Coordinates of C-alpha atoms and ligand atoms in Angstrom, one line a residue:
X23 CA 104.9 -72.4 12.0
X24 CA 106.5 -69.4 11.6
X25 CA 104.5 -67.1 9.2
X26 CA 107.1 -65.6 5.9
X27 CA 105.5 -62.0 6.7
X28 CA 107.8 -62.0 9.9
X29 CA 110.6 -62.4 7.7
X30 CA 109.9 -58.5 7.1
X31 CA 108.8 -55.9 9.9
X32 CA 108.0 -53.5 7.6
X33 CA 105.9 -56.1 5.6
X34 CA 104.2 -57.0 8.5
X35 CA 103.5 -53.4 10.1
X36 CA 101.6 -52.8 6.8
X37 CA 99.3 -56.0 6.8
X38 CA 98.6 -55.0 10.9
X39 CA 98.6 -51.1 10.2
X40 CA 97.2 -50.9 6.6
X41 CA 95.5 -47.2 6.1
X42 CA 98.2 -45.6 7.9
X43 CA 101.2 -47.4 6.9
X44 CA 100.3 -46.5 3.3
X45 CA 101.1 -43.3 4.1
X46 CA 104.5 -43.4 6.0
X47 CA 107.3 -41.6 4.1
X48 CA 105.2 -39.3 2.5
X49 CA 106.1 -35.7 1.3
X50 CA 104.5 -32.6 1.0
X51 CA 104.3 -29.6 -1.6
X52 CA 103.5 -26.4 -0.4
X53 CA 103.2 -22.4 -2.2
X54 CA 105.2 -20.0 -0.9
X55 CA 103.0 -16.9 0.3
X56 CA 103.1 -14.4 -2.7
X57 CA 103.8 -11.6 0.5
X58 CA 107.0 -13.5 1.3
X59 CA 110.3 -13.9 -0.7
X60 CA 112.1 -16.4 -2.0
X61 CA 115.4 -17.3 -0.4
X62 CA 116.0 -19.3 -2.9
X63 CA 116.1 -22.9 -0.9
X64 CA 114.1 -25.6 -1.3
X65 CA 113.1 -27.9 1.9
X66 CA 112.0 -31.3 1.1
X67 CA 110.2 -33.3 4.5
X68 CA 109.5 -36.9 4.7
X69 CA 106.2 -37.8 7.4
X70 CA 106.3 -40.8 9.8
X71 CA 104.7 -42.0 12.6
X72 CA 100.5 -41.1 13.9
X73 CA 98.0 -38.6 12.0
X74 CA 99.5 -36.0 14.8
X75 CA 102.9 -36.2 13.2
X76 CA 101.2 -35.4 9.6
X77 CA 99.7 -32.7 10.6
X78 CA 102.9 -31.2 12.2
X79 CA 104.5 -31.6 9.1
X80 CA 102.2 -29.2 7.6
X81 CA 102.6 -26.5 10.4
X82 CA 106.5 -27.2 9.6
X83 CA 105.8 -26.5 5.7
X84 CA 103.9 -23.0 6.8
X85 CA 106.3 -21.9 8.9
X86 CA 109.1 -22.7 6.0
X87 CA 107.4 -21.4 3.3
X88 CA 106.5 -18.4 5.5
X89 CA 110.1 -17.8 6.1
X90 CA 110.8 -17.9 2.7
X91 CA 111.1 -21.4 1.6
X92 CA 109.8 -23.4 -1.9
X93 CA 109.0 -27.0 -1.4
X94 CA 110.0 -29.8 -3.6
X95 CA 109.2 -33.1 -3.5
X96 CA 112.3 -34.0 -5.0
X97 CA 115.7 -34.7 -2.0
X98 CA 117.8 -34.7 -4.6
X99 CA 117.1 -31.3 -5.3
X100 CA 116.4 -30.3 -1.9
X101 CA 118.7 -27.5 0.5
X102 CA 117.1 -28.7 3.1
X103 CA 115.7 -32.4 4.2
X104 CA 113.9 -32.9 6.7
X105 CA 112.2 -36.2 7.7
X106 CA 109.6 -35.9 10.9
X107 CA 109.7 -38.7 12.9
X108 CA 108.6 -41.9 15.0
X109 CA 109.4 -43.3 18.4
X110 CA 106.6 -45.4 19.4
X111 CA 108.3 -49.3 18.4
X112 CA 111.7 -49.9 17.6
X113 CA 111.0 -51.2 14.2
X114 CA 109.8 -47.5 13.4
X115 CA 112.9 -46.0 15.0
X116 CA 114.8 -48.4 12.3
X117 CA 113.1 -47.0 9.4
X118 CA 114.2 -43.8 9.9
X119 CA 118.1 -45.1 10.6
X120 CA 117.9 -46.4 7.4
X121 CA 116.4 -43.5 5.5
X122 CA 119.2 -41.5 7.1
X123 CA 121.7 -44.3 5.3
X124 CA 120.2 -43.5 1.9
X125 CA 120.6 -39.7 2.5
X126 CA 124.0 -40.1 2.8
X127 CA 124.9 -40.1 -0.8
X128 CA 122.8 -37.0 -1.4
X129 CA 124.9 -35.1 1.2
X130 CA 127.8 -36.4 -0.4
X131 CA 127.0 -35.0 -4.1
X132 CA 125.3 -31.7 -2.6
X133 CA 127.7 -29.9 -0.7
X134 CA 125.5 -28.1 1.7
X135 CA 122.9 -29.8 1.8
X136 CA 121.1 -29.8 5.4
X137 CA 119.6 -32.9 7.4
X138 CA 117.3 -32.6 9.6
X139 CA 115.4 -34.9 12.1
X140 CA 112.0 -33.7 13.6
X141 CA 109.1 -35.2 16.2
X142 CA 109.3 -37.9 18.5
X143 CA 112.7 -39.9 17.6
X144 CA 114.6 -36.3 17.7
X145 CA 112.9 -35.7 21.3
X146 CA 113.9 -38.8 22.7
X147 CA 117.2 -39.1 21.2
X148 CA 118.3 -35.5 21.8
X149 CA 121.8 -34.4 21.4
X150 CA 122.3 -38.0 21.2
X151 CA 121.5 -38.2 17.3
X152 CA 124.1 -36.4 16.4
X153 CA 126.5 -38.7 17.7
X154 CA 124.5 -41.5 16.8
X155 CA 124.1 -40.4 12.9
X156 CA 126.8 -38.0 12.1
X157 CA 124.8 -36.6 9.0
X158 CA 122.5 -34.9 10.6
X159 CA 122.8 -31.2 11.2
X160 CA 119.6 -30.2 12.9
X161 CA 117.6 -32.1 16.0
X162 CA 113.7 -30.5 16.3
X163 CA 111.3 -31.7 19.1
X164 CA 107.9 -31.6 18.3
X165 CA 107.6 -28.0 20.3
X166 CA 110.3 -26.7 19.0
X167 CA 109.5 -26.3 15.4
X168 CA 108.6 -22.2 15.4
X169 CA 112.6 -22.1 15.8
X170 CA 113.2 -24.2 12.9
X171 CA 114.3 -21.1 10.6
X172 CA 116.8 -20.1 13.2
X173 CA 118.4 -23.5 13.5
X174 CA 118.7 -23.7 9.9
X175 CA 120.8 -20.5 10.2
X176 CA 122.2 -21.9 12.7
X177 CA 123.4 -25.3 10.7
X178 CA 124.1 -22.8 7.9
X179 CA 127.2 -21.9 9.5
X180 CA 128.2 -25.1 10.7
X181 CA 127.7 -25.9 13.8
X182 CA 124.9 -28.6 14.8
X183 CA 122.1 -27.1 15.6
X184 CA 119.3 -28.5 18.5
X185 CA 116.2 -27.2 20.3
X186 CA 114.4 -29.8 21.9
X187 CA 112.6 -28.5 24.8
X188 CA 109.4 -29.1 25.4
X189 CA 106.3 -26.5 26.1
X190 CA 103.5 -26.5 28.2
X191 CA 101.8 -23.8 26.5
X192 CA 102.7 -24.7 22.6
X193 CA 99.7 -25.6 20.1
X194 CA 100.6 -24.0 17.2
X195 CA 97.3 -22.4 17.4
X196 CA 97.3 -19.8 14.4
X197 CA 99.6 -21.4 12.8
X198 CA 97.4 -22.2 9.5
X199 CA 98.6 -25.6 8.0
X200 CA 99.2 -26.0 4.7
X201 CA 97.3 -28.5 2.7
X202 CA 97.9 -28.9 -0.7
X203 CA 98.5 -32.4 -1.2
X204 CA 95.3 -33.4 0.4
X205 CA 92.2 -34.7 -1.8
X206 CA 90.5 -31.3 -0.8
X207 CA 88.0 -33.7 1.3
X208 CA 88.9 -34.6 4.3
X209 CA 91.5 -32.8 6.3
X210 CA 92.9 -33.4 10.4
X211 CA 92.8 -30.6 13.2
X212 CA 94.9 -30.9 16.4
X213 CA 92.7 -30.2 19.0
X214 CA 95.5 -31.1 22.0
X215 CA 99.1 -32.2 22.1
X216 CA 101.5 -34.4 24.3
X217 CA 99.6 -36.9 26.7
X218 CA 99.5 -36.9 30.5
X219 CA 98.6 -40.8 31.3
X220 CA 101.7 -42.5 31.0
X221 CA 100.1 -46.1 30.2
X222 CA 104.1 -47.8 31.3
X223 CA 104.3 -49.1 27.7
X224 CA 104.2 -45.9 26.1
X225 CA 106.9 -43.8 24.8
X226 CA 104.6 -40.6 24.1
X227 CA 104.4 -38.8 26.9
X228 CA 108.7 -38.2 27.3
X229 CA 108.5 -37.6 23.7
X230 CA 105.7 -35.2 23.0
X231 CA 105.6 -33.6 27.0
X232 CA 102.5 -32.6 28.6
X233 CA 99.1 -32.6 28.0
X234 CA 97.5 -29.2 26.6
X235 CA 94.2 -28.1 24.6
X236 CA 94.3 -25.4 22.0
X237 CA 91.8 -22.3 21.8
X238 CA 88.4 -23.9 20.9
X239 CA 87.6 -20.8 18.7
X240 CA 90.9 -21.3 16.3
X241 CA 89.9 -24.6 16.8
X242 CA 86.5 -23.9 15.3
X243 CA 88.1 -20.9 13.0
X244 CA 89.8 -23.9 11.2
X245 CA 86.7 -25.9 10.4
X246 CA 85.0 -23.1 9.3
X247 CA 88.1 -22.2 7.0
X248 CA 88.4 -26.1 5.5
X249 CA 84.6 -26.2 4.7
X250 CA 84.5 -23.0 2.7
X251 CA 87.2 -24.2 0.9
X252 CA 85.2 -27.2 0.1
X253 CA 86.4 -29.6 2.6
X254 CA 83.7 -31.9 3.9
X255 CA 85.0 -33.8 6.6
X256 CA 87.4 -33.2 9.6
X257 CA 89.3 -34.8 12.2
X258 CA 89.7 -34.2 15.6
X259 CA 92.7 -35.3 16.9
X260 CA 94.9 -35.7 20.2
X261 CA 96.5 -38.7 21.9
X262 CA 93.5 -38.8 24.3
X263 CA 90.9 -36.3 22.8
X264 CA 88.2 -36.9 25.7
X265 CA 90.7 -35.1 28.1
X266 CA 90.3 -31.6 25.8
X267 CA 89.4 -28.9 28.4
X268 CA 89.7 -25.2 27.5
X269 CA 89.0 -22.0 29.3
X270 CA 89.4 -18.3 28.5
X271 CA 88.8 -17.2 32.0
X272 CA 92.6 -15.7 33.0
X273 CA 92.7 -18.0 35.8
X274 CA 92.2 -21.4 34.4
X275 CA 94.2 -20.5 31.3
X276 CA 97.4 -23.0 31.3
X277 CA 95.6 -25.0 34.5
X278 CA 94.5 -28.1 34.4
X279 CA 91.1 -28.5 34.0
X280 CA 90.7 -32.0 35.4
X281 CA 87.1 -32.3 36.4
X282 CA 85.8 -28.8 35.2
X283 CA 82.3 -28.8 33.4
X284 CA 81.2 -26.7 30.4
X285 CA 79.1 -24.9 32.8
X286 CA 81.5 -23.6 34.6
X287 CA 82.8 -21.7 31.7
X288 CA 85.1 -24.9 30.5
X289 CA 84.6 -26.1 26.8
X290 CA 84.7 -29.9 27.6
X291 CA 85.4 -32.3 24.5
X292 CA 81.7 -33.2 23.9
X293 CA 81.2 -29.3 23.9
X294 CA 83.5 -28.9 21.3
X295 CA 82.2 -31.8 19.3
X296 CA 79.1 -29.6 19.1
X297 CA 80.6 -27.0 18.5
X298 CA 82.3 -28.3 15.4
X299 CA 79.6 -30.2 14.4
X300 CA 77.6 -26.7 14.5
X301 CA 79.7 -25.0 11.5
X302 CA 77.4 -27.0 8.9
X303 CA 75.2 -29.8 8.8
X304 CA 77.4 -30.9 5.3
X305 CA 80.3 -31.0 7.6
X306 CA 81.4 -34.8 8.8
X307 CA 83.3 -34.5 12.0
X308 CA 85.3 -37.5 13.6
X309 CA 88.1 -37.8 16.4
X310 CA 90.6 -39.9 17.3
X311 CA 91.8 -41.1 19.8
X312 CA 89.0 -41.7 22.3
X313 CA 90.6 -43.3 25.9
X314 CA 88.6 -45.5 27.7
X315 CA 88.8 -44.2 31.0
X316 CA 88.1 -40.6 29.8
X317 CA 85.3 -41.2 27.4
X318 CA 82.0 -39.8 28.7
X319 CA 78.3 -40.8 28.2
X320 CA 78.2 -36.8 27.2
X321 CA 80.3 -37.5 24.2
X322 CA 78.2 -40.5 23.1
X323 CA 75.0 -38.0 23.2
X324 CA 76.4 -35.6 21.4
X325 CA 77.6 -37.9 18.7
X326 CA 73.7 -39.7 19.1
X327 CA 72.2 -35.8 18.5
X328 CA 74.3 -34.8 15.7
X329 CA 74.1 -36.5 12.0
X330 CA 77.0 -35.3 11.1
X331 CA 79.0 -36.3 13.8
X332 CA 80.4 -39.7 12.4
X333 CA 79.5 -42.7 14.5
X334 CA 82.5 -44.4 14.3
X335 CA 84.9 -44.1 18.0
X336 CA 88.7 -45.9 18.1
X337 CA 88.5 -46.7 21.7
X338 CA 92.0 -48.7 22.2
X339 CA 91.7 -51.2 25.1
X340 CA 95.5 -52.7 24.6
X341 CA 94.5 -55.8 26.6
X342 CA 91.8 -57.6 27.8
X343 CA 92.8 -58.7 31.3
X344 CA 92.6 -56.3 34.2
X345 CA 96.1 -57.5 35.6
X346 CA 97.9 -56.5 32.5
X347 CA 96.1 -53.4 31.8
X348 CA 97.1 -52.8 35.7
X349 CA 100.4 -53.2 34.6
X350 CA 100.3 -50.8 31.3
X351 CA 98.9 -48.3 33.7
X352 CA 95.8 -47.9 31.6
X353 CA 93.4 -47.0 34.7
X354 CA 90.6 -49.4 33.7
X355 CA 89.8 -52.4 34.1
X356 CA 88.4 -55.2 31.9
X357 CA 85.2 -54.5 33.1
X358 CA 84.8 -50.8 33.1
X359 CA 85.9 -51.1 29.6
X360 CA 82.8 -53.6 28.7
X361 CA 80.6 -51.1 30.2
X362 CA 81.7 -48.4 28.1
X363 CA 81.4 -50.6 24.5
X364 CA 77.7 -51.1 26.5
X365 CA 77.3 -47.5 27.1
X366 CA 78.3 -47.1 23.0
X367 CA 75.5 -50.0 21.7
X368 CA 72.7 -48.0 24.4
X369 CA 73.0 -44.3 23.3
X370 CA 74.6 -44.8 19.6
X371 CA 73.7 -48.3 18.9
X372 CA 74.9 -47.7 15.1
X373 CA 78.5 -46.8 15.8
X374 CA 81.3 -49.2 14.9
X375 CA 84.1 -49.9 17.4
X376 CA 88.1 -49.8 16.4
X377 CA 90.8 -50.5 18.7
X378 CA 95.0 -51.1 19.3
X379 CA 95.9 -54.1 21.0
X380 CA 99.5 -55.1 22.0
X381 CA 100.4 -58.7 22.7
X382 CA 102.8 -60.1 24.2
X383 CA 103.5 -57.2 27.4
X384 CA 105.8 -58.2 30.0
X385 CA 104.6 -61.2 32.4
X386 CA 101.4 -61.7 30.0
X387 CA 100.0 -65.4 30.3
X388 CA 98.6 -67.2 27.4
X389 CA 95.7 -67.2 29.8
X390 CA 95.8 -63.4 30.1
X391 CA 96.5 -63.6 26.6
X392 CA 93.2 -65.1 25.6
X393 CA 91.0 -62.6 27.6
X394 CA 92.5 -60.4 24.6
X395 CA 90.6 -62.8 22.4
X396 CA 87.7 -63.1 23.9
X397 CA 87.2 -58.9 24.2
X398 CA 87.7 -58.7 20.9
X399 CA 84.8 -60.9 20.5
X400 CA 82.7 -59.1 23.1
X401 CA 83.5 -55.9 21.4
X402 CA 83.7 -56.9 17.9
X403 CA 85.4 -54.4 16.7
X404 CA 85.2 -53.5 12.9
X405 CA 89.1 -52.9 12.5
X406 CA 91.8 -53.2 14.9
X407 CA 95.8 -51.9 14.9
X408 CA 97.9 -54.7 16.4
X409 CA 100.9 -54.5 17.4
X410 CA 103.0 -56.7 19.8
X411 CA 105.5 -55.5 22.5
X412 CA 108.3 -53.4 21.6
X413 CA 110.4 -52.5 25.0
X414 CA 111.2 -48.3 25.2
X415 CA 114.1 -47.1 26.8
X416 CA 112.9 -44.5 29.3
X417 CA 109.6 -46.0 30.1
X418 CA 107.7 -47.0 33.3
X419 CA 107.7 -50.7 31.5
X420 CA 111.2 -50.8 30.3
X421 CA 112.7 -49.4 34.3
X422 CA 110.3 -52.0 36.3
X423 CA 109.4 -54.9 34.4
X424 CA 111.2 -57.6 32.3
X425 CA 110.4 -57.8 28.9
X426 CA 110.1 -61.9 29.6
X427 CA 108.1 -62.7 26.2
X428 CA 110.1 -64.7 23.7
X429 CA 109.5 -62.9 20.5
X430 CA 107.9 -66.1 18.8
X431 CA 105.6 -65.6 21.8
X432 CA 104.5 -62.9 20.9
X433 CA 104.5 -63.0 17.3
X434 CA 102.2 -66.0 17.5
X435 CA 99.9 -64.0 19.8
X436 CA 99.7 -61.3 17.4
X437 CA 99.2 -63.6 14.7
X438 CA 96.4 -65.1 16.4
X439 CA 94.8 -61.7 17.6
X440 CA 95.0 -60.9 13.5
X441 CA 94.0 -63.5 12.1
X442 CA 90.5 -63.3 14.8
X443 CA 90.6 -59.7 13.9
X444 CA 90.1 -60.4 9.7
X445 CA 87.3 -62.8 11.2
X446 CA 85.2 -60.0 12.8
X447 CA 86.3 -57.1 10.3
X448 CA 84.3 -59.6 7.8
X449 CA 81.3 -60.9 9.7
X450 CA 81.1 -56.7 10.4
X451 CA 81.0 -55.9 6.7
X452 CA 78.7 -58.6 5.6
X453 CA 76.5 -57.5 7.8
X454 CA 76.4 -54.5 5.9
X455 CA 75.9 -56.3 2.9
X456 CA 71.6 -55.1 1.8
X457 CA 72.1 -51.6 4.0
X458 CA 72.2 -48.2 2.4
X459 CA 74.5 -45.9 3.8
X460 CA 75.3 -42.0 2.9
X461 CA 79.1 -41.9 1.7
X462 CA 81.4 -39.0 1.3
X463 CA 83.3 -39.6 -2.2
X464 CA 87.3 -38.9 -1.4
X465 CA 88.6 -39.9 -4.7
X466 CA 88.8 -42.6 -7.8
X467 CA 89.8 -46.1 -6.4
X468 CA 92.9 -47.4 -6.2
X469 CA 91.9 -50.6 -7.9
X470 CA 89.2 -49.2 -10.7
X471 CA 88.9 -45.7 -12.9
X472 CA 85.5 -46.7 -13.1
X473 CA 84.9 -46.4 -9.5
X474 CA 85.0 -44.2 -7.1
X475 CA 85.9 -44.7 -3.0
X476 CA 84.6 -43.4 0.1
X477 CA 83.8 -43.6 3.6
X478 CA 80.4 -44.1 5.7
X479 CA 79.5 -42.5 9.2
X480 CA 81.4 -45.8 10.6
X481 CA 84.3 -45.2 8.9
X482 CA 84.0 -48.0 6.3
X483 CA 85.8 -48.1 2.9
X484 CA 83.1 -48.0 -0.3
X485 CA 83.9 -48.6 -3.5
X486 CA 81.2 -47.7 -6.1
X487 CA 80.5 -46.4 -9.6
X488 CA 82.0 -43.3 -10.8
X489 CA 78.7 -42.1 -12.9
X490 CA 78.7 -38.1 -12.2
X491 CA 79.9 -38.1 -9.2
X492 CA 82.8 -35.9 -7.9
X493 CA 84.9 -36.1 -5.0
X494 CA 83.4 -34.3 -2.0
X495 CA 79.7 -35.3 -3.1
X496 CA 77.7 -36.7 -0.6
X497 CA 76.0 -39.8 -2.4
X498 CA 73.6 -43.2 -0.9
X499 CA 75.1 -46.4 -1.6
X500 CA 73.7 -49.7 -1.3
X501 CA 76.0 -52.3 -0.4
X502 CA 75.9 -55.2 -2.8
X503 CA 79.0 -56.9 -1.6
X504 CA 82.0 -57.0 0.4
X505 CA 85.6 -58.2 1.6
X506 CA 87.4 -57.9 5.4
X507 CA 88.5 -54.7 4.1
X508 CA 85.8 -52.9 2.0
X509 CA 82.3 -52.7 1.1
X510 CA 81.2 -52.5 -2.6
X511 CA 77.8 -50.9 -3.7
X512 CA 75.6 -49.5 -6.3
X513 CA 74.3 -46.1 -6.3
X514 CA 70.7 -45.3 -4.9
X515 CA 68.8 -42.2 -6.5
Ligands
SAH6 N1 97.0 -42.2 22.5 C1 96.6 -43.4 22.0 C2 97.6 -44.3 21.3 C3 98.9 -43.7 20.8 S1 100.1 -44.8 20.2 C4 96.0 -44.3 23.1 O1 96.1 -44.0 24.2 O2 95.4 -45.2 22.8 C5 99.3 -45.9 19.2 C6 99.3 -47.3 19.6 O3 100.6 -47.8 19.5 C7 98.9 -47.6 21.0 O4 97.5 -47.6 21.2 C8 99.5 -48.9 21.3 O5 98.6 -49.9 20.9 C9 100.7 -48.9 20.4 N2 101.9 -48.8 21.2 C10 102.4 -47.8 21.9 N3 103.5 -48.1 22.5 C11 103.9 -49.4 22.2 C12 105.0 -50.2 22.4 N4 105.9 -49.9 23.3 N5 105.0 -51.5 21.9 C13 104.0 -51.8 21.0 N6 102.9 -51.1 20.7 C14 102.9 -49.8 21.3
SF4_7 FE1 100.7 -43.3 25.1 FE2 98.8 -43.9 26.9 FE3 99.2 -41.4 26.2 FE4 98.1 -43.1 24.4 S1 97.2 -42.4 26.4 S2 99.7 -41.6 24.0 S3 99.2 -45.0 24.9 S4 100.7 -42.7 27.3
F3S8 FE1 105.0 -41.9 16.8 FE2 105.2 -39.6 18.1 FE3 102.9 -40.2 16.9 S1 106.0 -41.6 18.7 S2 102.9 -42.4 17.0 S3 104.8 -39.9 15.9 S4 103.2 -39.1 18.8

């Protein structure tokens, strides 16, 4: 039977993809510097897509404001709108289409008013947009946003302005983002952008180029930064963050760094977890996304050596069956993937495991399907994205192989792999349920004034009494009870 959620995609992307989802189409506010003038225009952006595309929204709002920009969080009142966006499934692509429809009034009262499309859909559209939705005036790839004040002059004038090419070298590197709609808690660092593994599936790599590490001391400047302003927790993140590789010797700068070692004057990713974790004992550090066939027993000890370093790793595994994940051009197998989740349980036996799956890729058997099943029970991970199949133009998958899966197909496959997945995200919390764990407080529930929420070392969701307690307090809580979602606990003094 066909489940009613289907009815809706973007009902169903947020009961597979809930903590992210929540936040797609969010804005941001940021304070002009006092140093710079005002040039009296507002910009107004709109966020979609991965963690990566938030925090490039708030190196777009620095180099804005720094170019003399206020923000409002208001389009109607906006000069400028902007909306950063997502390419990875078509039913994100189809968001953003009809956010563009809605703009369309505001363009029609505001004369003057400028649209603009940013990130990944703007990259692998190209000039393309323009033609495709006439009201927009400027295209930005994701490497191109440094130019965004001369495009806008450009628009100004009115022609339609695009840069979309993409860099080897960009990272935005002392580019400070701006944070000021953050709880002050928690805050994301880029540690590497654009991905070099073309998995066939994948639309990343044409969209966000290749693969390239940023300067581990800005890297560790920013940390520092964040945690004397209170901040006590950041993420690393990078489409593959294992793969980080930085050297200041002039001749590996810009190369590829493929199998160097720290001690050959290369600061390797389990390095800079150290490194990180080294700017205070009171400072959480997690990353995202680990890749299975990069992820190193040296990364596991340093998250074994270092309290701090939350033991919690996303380690996608997209499929369970070697000949599929042969096809997605993943580079491991189902077995070298079991090894690793055994490698995790030996040398940090108290991390929990997260993962992306995708059902339904092309030529997938409902045998193949079922050794998607059964790794999720191996694994059993504590939360899982799901997502089935969604053909991109451009890619390995879309150029070779048919997309042959009925849709019902793989509905019901993702349905099943959900529906397992609640299973496991429970039996994982209640046996939590009697356990004390240290929680950093983010903020007062979404359900309770009373209470307050949080997160353990594994990444769990606690809800507990508000008492004294303010956000950014470290504080023990014993769990008492729980749902598939969250844990609920007393405090222990
Ligand atoms: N760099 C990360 C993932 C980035 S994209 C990694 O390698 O794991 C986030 C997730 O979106 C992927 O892990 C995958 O599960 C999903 N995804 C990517 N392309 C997709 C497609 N064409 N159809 C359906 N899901 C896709
Ligand atoms: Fe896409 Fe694969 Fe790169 Fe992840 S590792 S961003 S899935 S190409
Ligand atoms: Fe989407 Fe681009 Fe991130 S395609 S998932 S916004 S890297």
């Amino acid at each position: 039977m066909e489940n009613k959620l289907y009815n809706n995609e973007l009902a169903f992307e947020l009961a597979t993809k809930k903590i992210d989802e929540s936040r797609q189409g969010e804005t941001l506010t940021v304070e002009r510097p006092s140093t710079t003038a005002s040039n009296g225009k507002k910009f107004y952006i709109e966020s979609y897509g991965c963690q990566m595309n938030f925090a490039d929204s708030e190196v777009v709002a620095s180099i804005l404001s720094q170019s003399g920009f206020d923000s409002t969080t208001e389009f109607t009142d906006a000069d400028l709108i902007l909306l950063n966006t997502c390419a990875i499934r078509d039913n994100a692509e189809q968001r953003v289409r009809h956010r563009l429809q809605h703009l369309q009034s505001v363009k029609k009262k505001k004369k003057g008013a400028l649209i603009g499309v940013l990130g990944c859909m703007a990259e692998r559209l190209k000039e393309k947009f323009l033609e495709e939705e006439k009201i927009v005036d400027i295209v930005a790839g994701p490497d191109a946003y440094r130019s965004l004040p001369l495009l806008i002059e450009e628009a100004e004038t009115g022609q339609k302005a695009v840069n979309v090419l993409l860099s080897r070298e960009e990272t935005y590197a002392e580019i400070n983002p701006v944070r000021l709609n953050s709880n002050g808690v928690t805050a994301f660092i880029s540690i590497t952008r654009g991905c070099d593994n073309m998995c066939s599936f994948c639309v990343v790599p044409f969209t966000r180029g290749r693969e390239r590490s940023r300067d581990y001391e800005s890297i560790v400047a920013e940390a520092k930064e964040l945690f004397e302003k209170g901040y006590r927790e950041v993420t690393l993140l990078g489409q593959n963050v294992d793969s980080y590789r930085y050297s200041k010797d002039p001749k590996l700068v810009g190369k590829k760094l493929v199998d160097a070692k720290y001690d050959e004057g290369v600061v390797n990713f389990a390095r800079l977890l150290e490194m990180v974790a080294e700017v205070s004992p009171l400072l959480r550090v997690r990353f995202s996304t680990s890749h299975p066939k990069d992820m190193t027993d040296d990364v596991l000890h340093a998250m074994a050596k270092h309290p701090n370093i939350c033991k919690y790793i996303h380690l996608p595994v997209q499929s369970g069956n070697s000949r599929v994940l042969e096809l997605m051009n993943r580079t491991y197998d189902r077995e070298w993937y079991m090894q690793r989740i055994e490698a995790i349980r030996n040398i940090v036996p108290d991390a929990a495991v997260s993962t992306d799956i995708i059902t339904g890729f092309c030529t997938e058997t409902e045998e193949e399907f079922r050794d998607t099943l059964s790794m999720m029970e191996f694994a059993k991970y504590s939360m899982s994205y799901m997502f089935f199949y969604s053909e991109r133009p451009g890619t390995v998958a879309a150029k070779k192989y048919k997309d042959d899966i009925p849709e019902e197909v793989k509905k019901r496959r993702l349905q099943e792999v959900v529906d397992l997945q609640m299973k496991l995200s429970l039996e994982h919390n209640k046996a939590d349920v009697g356990k004390t764990f240290e929680v950093l407080a983010e903020g007062t529930s979404h359900r309770s004034e009373e209470h307050l929420f949080g997160r353990n070392s594994q990444n769990k969701v606690v809800v507990f009494p508000k008492a004294d307690i303010k956000p950014g307090m470290y504080v023990q809580v014993k769990v008492t009870d729980c749902t598939s979602a969250t844990l609920k606990g007393e405090l222990v003094h």
